[in-house]
Amino acid sequence: MSHSRTVEIEGHIIDSGTMQRCFGAVMDLGGSFDVEQFDVGTHEEAESYCRMAVSADDEETLRAILHELHQNGAVLENPSDVELVAAPADKVVPPNFYSTTNHPTEVLYDGEWIDVERIEMDCALVVDPEPETGPNGGPANGPRAYTKVLNAVDEGDLVATDQSGIRVNPPERPRSGGGAFGFMQGGVSSERPSESTIREVAAELREVKSTGGNVMVVAGPAVVHSGAGEALARLVDAGYVDSLSAGNGFATHDLERSLYGTSLGMDVETLEHPRKGHKHHIWTISEVIRAGGIEAAVEQGKVTEGVMYQCVENDVDTVLAGSIRDDGPLPDTITDAVEAQNAIREQAHDADIVLMLATLLHSVAVGNCLPSTTKTVCVDINPATVTQLLDRGSAQAVGMVTDIGTFVPTLAEFVLDDGETDGGRTVVTDDDE
Amino acid sequence: MSHSRTVEIEGHIIDSGTMQRCFGAVMDLGGSFDVEQFDVGTHEEAESYCRMAVSADDEETLRAILHELHQNGAVLENPSDVELVAAPADKVVPPNFYSTTNHPTEVLYDGEWIDVERIEMDCALVVDPEPETGPNGGPANGPRAYTKVLNAVDEGDLVATDQSGIRVNPPERPRSGGGAFGFMQGGVSSERPSESTIREVAAELREVKSTGGNVMVVAGPAVVHSGAGEALARLVDAGYVDSLSAGNGFATHDLERSLYGTSLGMDVETLEHPRKGHKHHIWTISEVIRAGGIEAAVEQGKVTEGVMYQCVENDVDTVLAGSIRDDGPLPDTITDAVEAQNAIREQAHDADIVLMLATLLHSVAVGNCLPSTTKTVCVDINPATVTQLLDRGSAQAVGMVTDIGTFVPTLAEFVLDDGETDGGRTVVTDDDE
Amino acid sequence: MSHSRTVEIEGHIIDSGTMQRCFGAVMDLGGSFDVEQFDVGTHEEAESYCRMAVSADDEETLRAILHELHQNGAVLENPSDVELVAAPADKVVPPNFYSTTNHPTEVLYDGEWIDVERIEMDCALVVDPEPETGPNGGPANGPRAYTKVLNAVDEGDLVATDQSGIRVNPPERPRSGGGAFGFMQGGVSSERPSESTIREVAAELREVKSTGGNVMVVAGPAVVHSGAGEALARLVDAGYVDSLSAGNGFATHDLERSLYGTSLGMDVETLEHPRKGHKHHIWTISEVIRAGGIEAAVEQGKVTEGVMYQCVENDVDTVLAGSIRDDGPLPDTITDAVEAQNAIREQAHDADIVLMLATLLHSVAVGNCLPSTTKTVCVDINPATVTQLLDRGSAQAVGMVTDIGTFVPTLAEFVLDDGETDGGRTVVTDDDE
Amino acid sequence: MSHSRTVEIEGHIIDSGTMQRCFGAVMDLGGSFDVEQFDVGTHEEAESYCRMAVSADDEETLRAILHELHQNGAVLENPSDVELVAAPADKVVPPNFYSTTNHPTEVLYDGEWIDVERIEMDCALVVDPEPETGPNGGPANGPRAYTKVLNAVDEGDLVATDQSGIRVNPPERPRSGGGAFGFMQGGVSSERPSESTIREVAAELREVKSTGGNVMVVAGPAVVHSGAGEALARLVDAGYVDSLSAGNGFATHDLERSLYGTSLGMDVETLEHPRKGHKHHIWTISEVIRAGGIEAAVEQGKVTEGVMYQCVENDVDTVLAGSIRDDGPLPDTITDAVEAQNAIREQAHDADIVLMLATLLHSVAVGNCLPSTTKTVCVDINPATVTQLLDRGSAQAVGMVTDIGTFVPTLAEFVLDDGETDGGRTVVTDDDE
């Protein structure tokens, strides 16, 4: 095996599974390794360090191995600066461009490791040597690096290629048990009592809010169909939702309950006229269009309750993304997929915890933009949906296969009512922080 | 029960289940009926006729009952002209507008029953008293009626309201067995041997093409992932696909196989580098953008095989609809949901048979536009997807819960190879008709 | 079509779908029909009558058609006595034996129509011309007929063959809406709010108990895993469960919670030691074996709470059926499948309503024994399970795809707590009737 | 943390994930560790060694931690002999009995490590100090240890308690890639082309047979329903199946095809009379009972094709286990669950590879008896079934979510036809070895 390179890996690399994956990758791809140094952290807080030479019979195999090791946090010994190539045209990346992971990442530029901003997977990595401003809007004090989705790449952008000079930091196992939140969990436990898990999610929500964090909710139409809309509206009203990402269907169903539940005498509780219901669906959209949008409909007193009403009243950052199966759509719906993605991306990057409630389409769209460090909760009655959403290497995720119609009300009860009981305090809102 | 109206129903109303649904609706909604005349067709070709008075305690209940009867084909005795109201604004329908079903429909205008064109469910029904042209583009010879989705409604359009003067013709049971194609099938049989069913679908496809019909294929990325892309490409090449409705993901995966399967030595058969594969995904889009689109990429010799290649070569009407989970997207992808729907709508209205292959999103979008008279075949490994797609009152539909990776190759074999064997003739193409 | 017979059909044969199925069967199988008389019930309480000649090209086809018509309630005009043939040996039926449906059935014997007792599908139908006792144990006053499963057939039993002289009475559509209980429902509505449906099931349970009816519960291990055991125990304690049909796994998990939840300090709420849990599973069985069975373990004070405890305390008729995946099993488990089936059969024939909770195996076993007139409620998180269980032509069935861990507690709350609230009375028990 | 013990772990403990799980267990359960020595294997063939002190605040926590470490292969430094306690009665285990894993295990008895025979999970571990015979039937040359399921425990058996003196050897990662067979795979890849995976399974089957191995097939009724019975029969006929484990339903459906497919003219290909089919089902059982069993029915020429026919003709070890949902059953069906388990256990312990085809019940029963070293292939159209079956820590397992009706024919084609093509040799049979 004449082709060889030496890499270094450090951190909680044994208990986070890093070394298992690294050794495994070498063997799976037909290479071999020679560990030159391995310092094992002797207790749970101590990090470990590994330096090993990796060999393969040909350069192509070696590159494939190094690619896998890189994605698990390995860096070449004595790394050189990141290789940058100018994008040849708008929306076109140079050959062998570096495609990002969703893990925290650094680039070595001009001999300094700098953090990559706005981490998101499957993006190009662009370095701006002389940015106009710094990360927080102030004057720049050095080069910056950030991700760019393909359609945001501009001609001339300096795009990272290959992987040298780039360091990925996969999530490490939390030092203490994460409760319901599993570490890089790919499966879903159906053995645990549902109520205990919901209680832990509720505790986490309250923890996030009590520390000024940002809660994002991604919701599908089933939330309303199943009768859980009222509970979600209560959570919004109590300040537990900072942003809502949904579709035209969710919003219309919710608005329809408000428009028809009280004014036209239709029995929303029993939904006795399903076909007529669809006419109401179209009519709801028509009425909102006539009013000039959801906010206008609220202001005009046409909409007086429900999730959308509470989002308007509580200034929740709301994105309604269009889809080819929409009726209407509502004037608030962003029909262009790229524009909608960009809006979702802003929400996702701000979130500290994301609740994905009974929607695969919107959850995948959100998940595509999330760094692996964001906590996620996925709830769906279809196990395949939950598994797919969890399977993204999130550091802390919990999946539940359950009925959304009981999950949300139970969560709201635990968050809101237990909150008052436990401490005797009023429910936290953003203003409290 | 002081509120009463008399309705008439005719056709194969017993064996199509119409009378069962009508009697059931009256009872479910708390009304009562008095059959005044019932002539039963005495043999299978003879139609039946029913006239009955329907009563309820109050007008609202009676209206609900009449609505259900209407949807099942009943018309009021001595019907009056359709009631038309001008749309008050663009994309706004008048109160109590009539929301269409997906069944063939007629309106009574100026004492004449005229067919409603472009049947599609959940639309407004617009009558144009003095159209510029007739249905086939020639000079108009009388008023026309057609459906309009909400966002196509223009201020001043004469929109049907209420349901008087409108006659729905739900699909009737075929007089002879439909083979694999069940009549208004809401479930999916898993008892029948898969191969027999595929053989019947193949026979249907060949029948449709031999009579000059139009075949529409709706395909999800799993078609390519599962290795079935080659078989679909063969069907396209042999002239069995008139239109393809898919998404950015399907097209990119297919193009990627062509771009990387042969030129870069990656083993597409075993997909050994899944992560690297995603970089290839982005790179594929970037390359197609650089070329100027899929057709340009084919013309420049960059893409030389696969489904998209065959679609370009065979002038297949192709729509790629965007979604918020897309990468890129490809320049051919229609990112605006409304624009994409309109393109899909054109395809759907032209189709005689639709194959829905492993995609819920695109299949629902297509299904929303289909009249109930179009034959549909739904294949997915998820039973819930198949059930949802079949549950639209299609007159002739077949659902299969099976692996798309084996369905498409088997179908192609039965369509193409059996075709040559059976008759010794070359495979039919559109030119043959 | 030279082969022809005339049949009669009567009852609510239009709105129950009977005529649709009959006409459909003739057409599907390639025959033809000639309606000689059709009297349509002119209002919802009036029955209809149809007499028609059915023809086919050959006798075999005609027989297939007549078989289908028979199963839908048709009888030959001027029927002759049932044809009986003695069983040639134990567990062996004569050629062309009649295989029962699960619908109420009569046989014409000696010119008299007599009811078939213990209706159950896929059985032989045996006539006893000179029974020792009558149906209710008193002196016999004429011949009797009843179903026998194959392994209960004795040599010499007079077994019905062919279908002449046998009349099936498929369930008819209830004259008023059945609430959550659909009529011959093959699908499952996921559109209705879960809570409304559970409330209707609760109302039905209370109605059944208030009229002295018998409630059977079929429960899988997930009831305990999901934390719903306590709620089920409350229902048993309150007298809402007359019989319990479950397996060794359900009972052991339930007993384990009682044995280890309080005495050994294991945290049953969080189940922190799943592997150790399995050791507890085996140990629980071992301890019950040592005690001499579940009842003995309760009497000895070893088991003090839970479903099994309440079943012993409340004299609930309990059957634990063995399975090849059991550990142990408990001494109370009936390990022989035939013996267990017979025990289940007794429970099923006594039940007025059956709750099938998160178990396919036991639910199918119970469903196999149920007449189509017994109300059933099927709850499972897997839609395929619910669909399969409902697909038996039950006259009144409700299916819910939901989390059993929230269904049972919600049901118990509606049954027990609303019960007290609504009427101020104490909860009904069997003794009240 | 005053409670502490020192443990040792050795082997491929990094790349097999052992150390990750051990460190994780300590942290999850609230303990801490102090690594005293860690020798890392410097290349892929070199084993590693770890010695560490584990501490906890109380003895109970420490015991819980040591339990987890034990299950992952850790042993106490300077281990003492296994602690044995006599079983107090038949089917009763002593307090704190040791419950086995499904991994290879050794016990330290009289200062010697001896292998535990007949490894199976959730059993008692019994040591026989003075056995009459040795493991292979010859004279004993020392003490023996083996597993016993609870109901096989006899009064006086020396049962292992606690875990000291017991060493578990979890499966280690294969040194080279396992192809389709994943290492301790808990999920199921749906990204790989189905055909490639089936080809790898076929290669594995041929490899096993070419080395004299034992192939066990577990089959559900869907194998016959889906039309795959013929392909399975071909595999049996070609000598690729050593044992068949199925139920009464599978066997009856298969026999019915033979009895009715040719003799009575029923169209088995299209299954046109589903209800009549069930009558045939009962009749088939009745006929086999009359013949005296399946083998007798074959000998009498009544059954002339199909899987059961081939099993009789090829002396395949066949177990038909009864279930409470059986009709009949056939006289060959073992109706007692415990007796059936014992028969299945013998098959499972002999198997080198197990194909689990479209049956959850029988697959779980078989899986319960399998050591983690047996290769398993699980195929089902329900992803949840595949996941559940794979989730047992098998060292080499492959799961496929696909249609059994296409899997088995494709497998048979690859095994049988490719076999002849590749080498020009006739297909291997047991006699070849």
mmCIF file of N, CA and C in Angstrom, chain C residues 2-69:
data_model
loop_
_atom_site.group_PDB
_atom_site.id
_atom_site.type_symbol
_atom_site.label_atom_id
_atom_site.label_comp_id
_atom_site.label_asym_id
_atom_site.label_seq_id
_atom_site.Cartn_x
_atom_site.Cartn_y
_atom_site.Cartn_z
ATOM 1 N N SER C 2 -77.731 -20.568 -21.783
ATOM 2 C CA SER C 2 -78.778 -21.574 -21.609
ATOM 3 C C SER C 2 -78.958 -22.008 -20.160
ATOM 4 N N HIS C 3 -78.004 -21.680 -19.313
ATOM 5 C CA HIS C 3 -78.106 -22.115 -17.914
ATOM 6 C C HIS C 3 -78.672 -20.979 -17.081
ATOM 7 N N SER C 4 -79.718 -21.232 -16.399
ATOM 8 C CA SER C 4 -80.408 -20.132 -15.723
ATOM 9 C C SER C 4 -81.105 -20.603 -14.444
ATOM 10 N N ARG C 5 -81.167 -19.724 -13.460
ATOM 11 C CA ARG C 5 -81.932 -19.979 -12.235
ATOM 12 C C ARG C 5 -82.552 -18.660 -11.803
ATOM 13 N N THR C 6 -83.599 -18.759 -11.009
ATOM 14 C CA THR C 6 -84.245 -17.553 -10.514
ATOM 15 C C THR C 6 -84.021 -17.415 -9.003
ATOM 16 N N VAL C 7 -83.647 -16.210 -8.591
ATOM 17 C CA VAL C 7 -83.387 -15.973 -7.170
ATOM 18 C C VAL C 7 -84.237 -14.811 -6.662
ATOM 19 N N GLU C 8 -84.417 -14.791 -5.352
ATOM 20 C CA GLU C 8 -85.149 -13.711 -4.693
ATOM 21 C C GLU C 8 -84.247 -13.056 -3.655
ATOM 22 N N ILE C 9 -84.385 -11.749 -3.517
ATOM 23 C CA ILE C 9 -83.614 -11.001 -2.525
ATOM 24 C C ILE C 9 -84.562 -9.999 -1.903
ATOM 25 N N GLU C 10 -84.540 -9.905 -0.572
ATOM 26 C CA GLU C 10 -85.418 -8.894 0.022
ATOM 27 C C GLU C 10 -84.777 -8.253 1.252
ATOM 28 N N GLY C 11 -85.315 -7.123 1.622
ATOM 29 C CA GLY C 11 -84.783 -6.376 2.762
ATOM 30 C C GLY C 11 -84.429 -4.959 2.327
ATOM 31 N N HIS C 12 -83.542 -4.332 3.111
ATOM 32 C CA HIS C 12 -83.066 -2.988 2.738
ATOM 33 C C HIS C 12 -81.934 -3.175 1.748
ATOM 34 N N ILE C 13 -82.242 -3.746 0.612
ATOM 35 C CA ILE C 13 -81.222 -4.268 -0.296
ATOM 36 C C ILE C 13 -80.616 -3.216 -1.210
ATOM 37 N N ILE C 14 -81.218 -2.037 -1.245
ATOM 38 C CA ILE C 14 -80.568 -0.976 -2.034
ATOM 39 C C ILE C 14 -79.614 -0.191 -1.150
ATOM 40 N N ASP C 15 -80.108 0.311 -0.035
ATOM 41 C CA ASP C 15 -79.224 1.174 0.765
ATOM 42 C C ASP C 15 -78.177 0.390 1.539
ATOM 43 N N SER C 16 -78.342 -0.929 1.667
ATOM 44 C CA SER C 16 -77.284 -1.726 2.288
ATOM 45 C C SER C 16 -76.249 -2.183 1.260
ATOM 46 N N GLY C 17 -76.452 -1.840 0.002
ATOM 47 C CA GLY C 17 -75.486 -2.186 -1.031
ATOM 48 C C GLY C 17 -75.657 -3.590 -1.576
ATOM 49 N N THR C 18 -76.687 -4.298 -1.110
ATOM 50 C CA THR C 18 -76.868 -5.687 -1.523
ATOM 51 C C THR C 18 -77.086 -5.807 -3.036
ATOM 52 N N MET C 19 -77.974 -5.002 -3.574
ATOM 53 C CA MET C 19 -78.258 -5.114 -5.004
ATOM 54 C C MET C 19 -77.050 -4.716 -5.839
ATOM 55 N N GLN C 20 -76.316 -3.712 -5.368
ATOM 56 C CA GLN C 20 -75.098 -3.319 -6.085
ATOM 57 C C GLN C 20 -74.133 -4.501 -6.185
ATOM 58 N N ARG C 21 -73.967 -5.184 -5.051
ATOM 59 C CA ARG C 21 -73.044 -6.324 -5.053
ATOM 60 C C ARG C 21 -73.588 -7.472 -5.908
ATOM 61 N N CYS C 22 -74.897 -7.686 -5.863
ATOM 62 C CA CYS C 22 -75.482 -8.786 -6.643
ATOM 63 C C CYS C 22 -75.376 -8.531 -8.141
ATOM 64 N N PHE C 23 -75.790 -7.356 -8.565
ATOM 65 C CA PHE C 23 -75.671 -7.024 -9.988
ATOM 66 C C PHE C 23 -74.197 -7.084 -10.403
ATOM 67 N N GLY C 24 -73.342 -6.540 -9.552
ATOM 68 C CA GLY C 24 -71.914 -6.520 -9.854
ATOM 69 C C GLY C 24 -71.350 -7.927 -10.014
ATOM 70 N N ALA C 25 -71.760 -8.825 -9.125
ATOM 71 C CA ALA C 25 -71.244 -10.192 -9.184
ATOM 72 C C ALA C 25 -71.628 -10.861 -10.493
ATOM 73 N N VAL C 26 -72.851 -10.656 -10.907
ATOM 74 C CA VAL C 26 -73.295 -11.278 -12.164
ATOM 75 C C VAL C 26 -72.436 -10.775 -13.323
ATOM 76 N N MET C 27 -72.227 -9.464 -13.352
ATOM 77 C CA MET C 27 -71.462 -8.892 -14.464
ATOM 78 C C MET C 27 -69.996 -9.289 -14.397
ATOM 79 N N ASP C 28 -69.421 -9.233 -13.187
ATOM 80 C CA ASP C 28 -68.002 -9.576 -13.050
ATOM 81 C C ASP C 28 -67.727 -11.003 -13.501
ATOM 82 N N LEU C 29 -68.647 -11.888 -13.211
ATOM 83 C CA LEU C 29 -68.402 -13.303 -13.496
ATOM 84 C C LEU C 29 -68.884 -13.692 -14.891
ATOM 85 N N GLY C 30 -69.332 -12.693 -15.645
ATOM 86 C CA GLY C 30 -69.652 -12.979 -17.037
ATOM 87 C C GLY C 30 -71.056 -13.512 -17.286
ATOM 88 N N GLY C 31 -71.945 -13.350 -16.334
ATOM 89 C CA GLY C 31 -73.321 -13.797 -16.543
ATOM 90 C C GLY C 31 -74.207 -12.643 -16.967
ATOM 91 N N SER C 32 -75.520 -12.904 -16.958
ATOM 92 C CA SER C 32 -76.446 -11.807 -17.228
ATOM 93 C C SER C 32 -77.677 -12.004 -16.359
ATOM 94 N N PHE C 33 -78.451 -10.935 -16.194
ATOM 95 C CA PHE C 33 -79.608 -11.046 -15.318
ATOM 96 C C PHE C 33 -80.841 -10.457 -16.014
ATOM 97 N N ASP C 34 -81.971 -10.908 -15.585
ATOM 98 C CA ASP C 34 -83.237 -10.401 -16.118
ATOM 99 C C ASP C 34 -84.151 -10.195 -14.919
ATOM 100 N N VAL C 35 -84.357 -8.925 -14.546
ATOM 101 C CA VAL C 35 -85.160 -8.622 -13.366
ATOM 102 C C VAL C 35 -86.637 -8.849 -13.694
ATOM 103 N N GLU C 36 -87.238 -9.769 -12.980
ATOM 104 C CA GLU C 36 -88.641 -10.085 -13.253
ATOM 105 C C GLU C 36 -89.576 -9.221 -12.414
ATOM 106 N N GLN C 37 -89.128 -8.896 -11.212
ATOM 107 C CA GLN C 37 -89.944 -8.037 -10.350
ATOM 108 C C GLN C 37 -89.011 -7.263 -9.430
ATOM 109 N N PHE C 38 -89.298 -5.977 -9.230
ATOM 110 C CA PHE C 38 -88.474 -5.182 -8.305
ATOM 111 C C PHE C 38 -89.398 -4.193 -7.617
ATOM 112 N N ASP C 39 -89.691 -4.452 -6.364
ATOM 113 C CA ASP C 39 -90.517 -3.527 -5.600
ATOM 114 C C ASP C 39 -89.604 -2.740 -4.673
ATOM 115 N N VAL C 40 -89.544 -1.448 -4.935
ATOM 116 C CA VAL C 40 -88.644 -0.619 -4.134
ATOM 117 C C VAL C 40 -89.394 -0.072 -2.930
ATOM 118 N N GLY C 41 -88.810 -0.231 -1.762
ATOM 119 C CA GLY C 41 -89.383 0.379 -0.562
ATOM 120 C C GLY C 41 -89.476 1.874 -0.783
ATOM 121 N N THR C 42 -90.634 2.438 -0.605
ATOM 122 C CA THR C 42 -90.797 3.839 -0.985
ATOM 123 C C THR C 42 -90.330 4.806 0.094
ATOM 124 N N HIS C 43 -90.097 4.322 1.275
ATOM 125 C CA HIS C 43 -89.506 5.201 2.284
ATOM 126 C C HIS C 43 -88.492 4.406 3.101
ATOM 127 N N GLU C 44 -87.830 5.059 4.034
ATOM 128 C CA GLU C 44 -86.650 4.440 4.621
ATOM 129 C C GLU C 44 -86.944 3.202 5.470
ATOM 130 N N GLU C 45 -88.155 3.052 5.952
ATOM 131 C CA GLU C 45 -88.461 1.862 6.757
ATOM 132 C C GLU C 45 -88.990 0.709 5.907
ATOM 133 N N ALA C 46 -89.371 1.004 4.675
ATOM 134 C CA ALA C 46 -89.969 -0.032 3.835
ATOM 135 C C ALA C 46 -88.897 -0.877 3.158
ATOM 136 N N GLU C 47 -89.071 -2.180 3.194
ATOM 137 C CA GLU C 47 -88.105 -3.064 2.562
ATOM 138 C C GLU C 47 -88.398 -3.181 1.066
ATOM 139 N N SER C 48 -87.382 -3.636 0.346
ATOM 140 C CA SER C 48 -87.531 -3.835 -1.086
ATOM 141 C C SER C 48 -87.518 -5.329 -1.388
ATOM 142 N N TYR C 49 -87.940 -5.656 -2.598
ATOM 143 C CA TYR C 49 -87.969 -7.062 -3.006
ATOM 144 C C TYR C 49 -87.536 -7.147 -4.469
ATOM 145 N N CYS C 50 -86.684 -8.122 -4.764
ATOM 146 C CA CYS C 50 -86.226 -8.319 -6.144
ATOM 147 C C CYS C 50 -86.286 -9.799 -6.499
ATOM 148 N N ARG C 51 -86.863 -10.081 -7.651
ATOM 149 C CA ARG C 51 -86.788 -11.455 -8.178
ATOM 150 C C ARG C 51 -86.170 -11.352 -9.560
ATOM 151 N N MET C 52 -85.123 -12.117 -9.772
ATOM 152 C CA MET C 52 -84.502 -12.034 -11.091
ATOM 153 C C MET C 52 -83.981 -13.393 -11.543
ATOM 154 N N ALA C 53 -83.981 -13.546 -12.865
ATOM 155 C CA ALA C 53 -83.405 -14.755 -13.460
ATOM 156 C C ALA C 53 -81.941 -14.453 -13.781
ATOM 157 N N VAL C 54 -81.079 -15.372 -13.416
ATOM 158 C CA VAL C 54 -79.647 -15.202 -13.657
ATOM 159 C C VAL C 54 -79.215 -16.280 -14.639
ATOM 160 N N SER C 55 -78.453 -15.883 -15.647
ATOM 161 C CA SER C 55 -78.045 -16.855 -16.656
ATOM 162 C C SER C 55 -76.542 -16.813 -16.887
ATOM 163 N N ALA C 56 -76.035 -17.921 -17.363
ATOM 164 C CA ALA C 56 -74.614 -17.993 -17.724
ATOM 165 C C ALA C 56 -74.462 -19.012 -18.835
ATOM 166 N N ASP C 57 -73.272 -18.956 -19.468
ATOM 167 C CA ASP C 57 -73.061 -19.838 -20.613
ATOM 168 C C ASP C 57 -72.873 -21.293 -20.205
ATOM 169 N N ASP C 58 -72.385 -21.489 -19.004
ATOM 170 C CA ASP C 58 -72.175 -22.872 -18.575
ATOM 171 C C ASP C 58 -72.540 -23.016 -17.100
ATOM 172 N N GLU C 59 -72.698 -24.232 -16.688
ATOM 173 C CA GLU C 59 -73.178 -24.507 -15.338
ATOM 174 C C GLU C 59 -72.169 -24.051 -14.288
ATOM 175 N N GLU C 60 -70.895 -24.205 -14.593
ATOM 176 C CA GLU C 60 -69.874 -23.839 -13.613
ATOM 177 C C GLU C 60 -69.910 -22.335 -13.302
ATOM 178 N N THR C 61 -70.022 -21.538 -14.355
ATOM 179 C CA THR C 61 -70.112 -20.092 -14.159
ATOM 180 C C THR C 61 -71.372 -19.741 -13.379
ATOM 181 N N LEU C 62 -72.472 -20.387 -13.774
ATOM 182 C CA LEU C 62 -73.722 -20.114 -13.071
ATOM 183 C C LEU C 62 -73.585 -20.411 -11.580
ATOM 184 N N ARG C 63 -72.931 -21.515 -11.261
ATOM 185 C CA ARG C 63 -72.750 -21.874 -9.847
ATOM 186 C C ARG C 63 -71.918 -20.816 -9.117
ATOM 187 N N ALA C 64 -70.868 -20.326 -9.782
ATOM 188 C CA ALA C 64 -70.024 -19.299 -9.154
ATOM 189 C C ALA C 64 -70.846 -18.042 -8.883
ATOM 190 N N ILE C 65 -71.707 -17.673 -9.854
ATOM 191 C CA ILE C 65 -72.550 -16.487 -9.671
ATOM 192 C C ILE C 65 -73.535 -16.718 -8.526
ATOM 193 N N LEU C 66 -74.170 -17.873 -8.532
ATOM 194 C CA LEU C 66 -75.160 -18.155 -7.485
ATOM 195 C C LEU C 66 -74.498 -18.167 -6.107
ATOM 196 N N HIS C 67 -73.252 -18.622 -6.063
ATOM 197 C CA HIS C 67 -72.529 -18.608 -4.790
ATOM 198 C C HIS C 67 -72.383 -17.178 -4.262
ATOM 199 N N GLU C 68 -71.988 -16.274 -5.141
ATOM 200 C CA GLU C 68 -71.835 -14.883 -4.718
ATOM 201 C C GLU C 68 -73.182 -14.286 -4.296
ATOM 202 N N LEU C 69 -74.230 -14.564 -5.089
ATOM 203 C CA LEU C 69 -75.545 -14.016 -4.753
ATOM 204 C C LEU C 69 -76.002 -14.562 -3.399
#
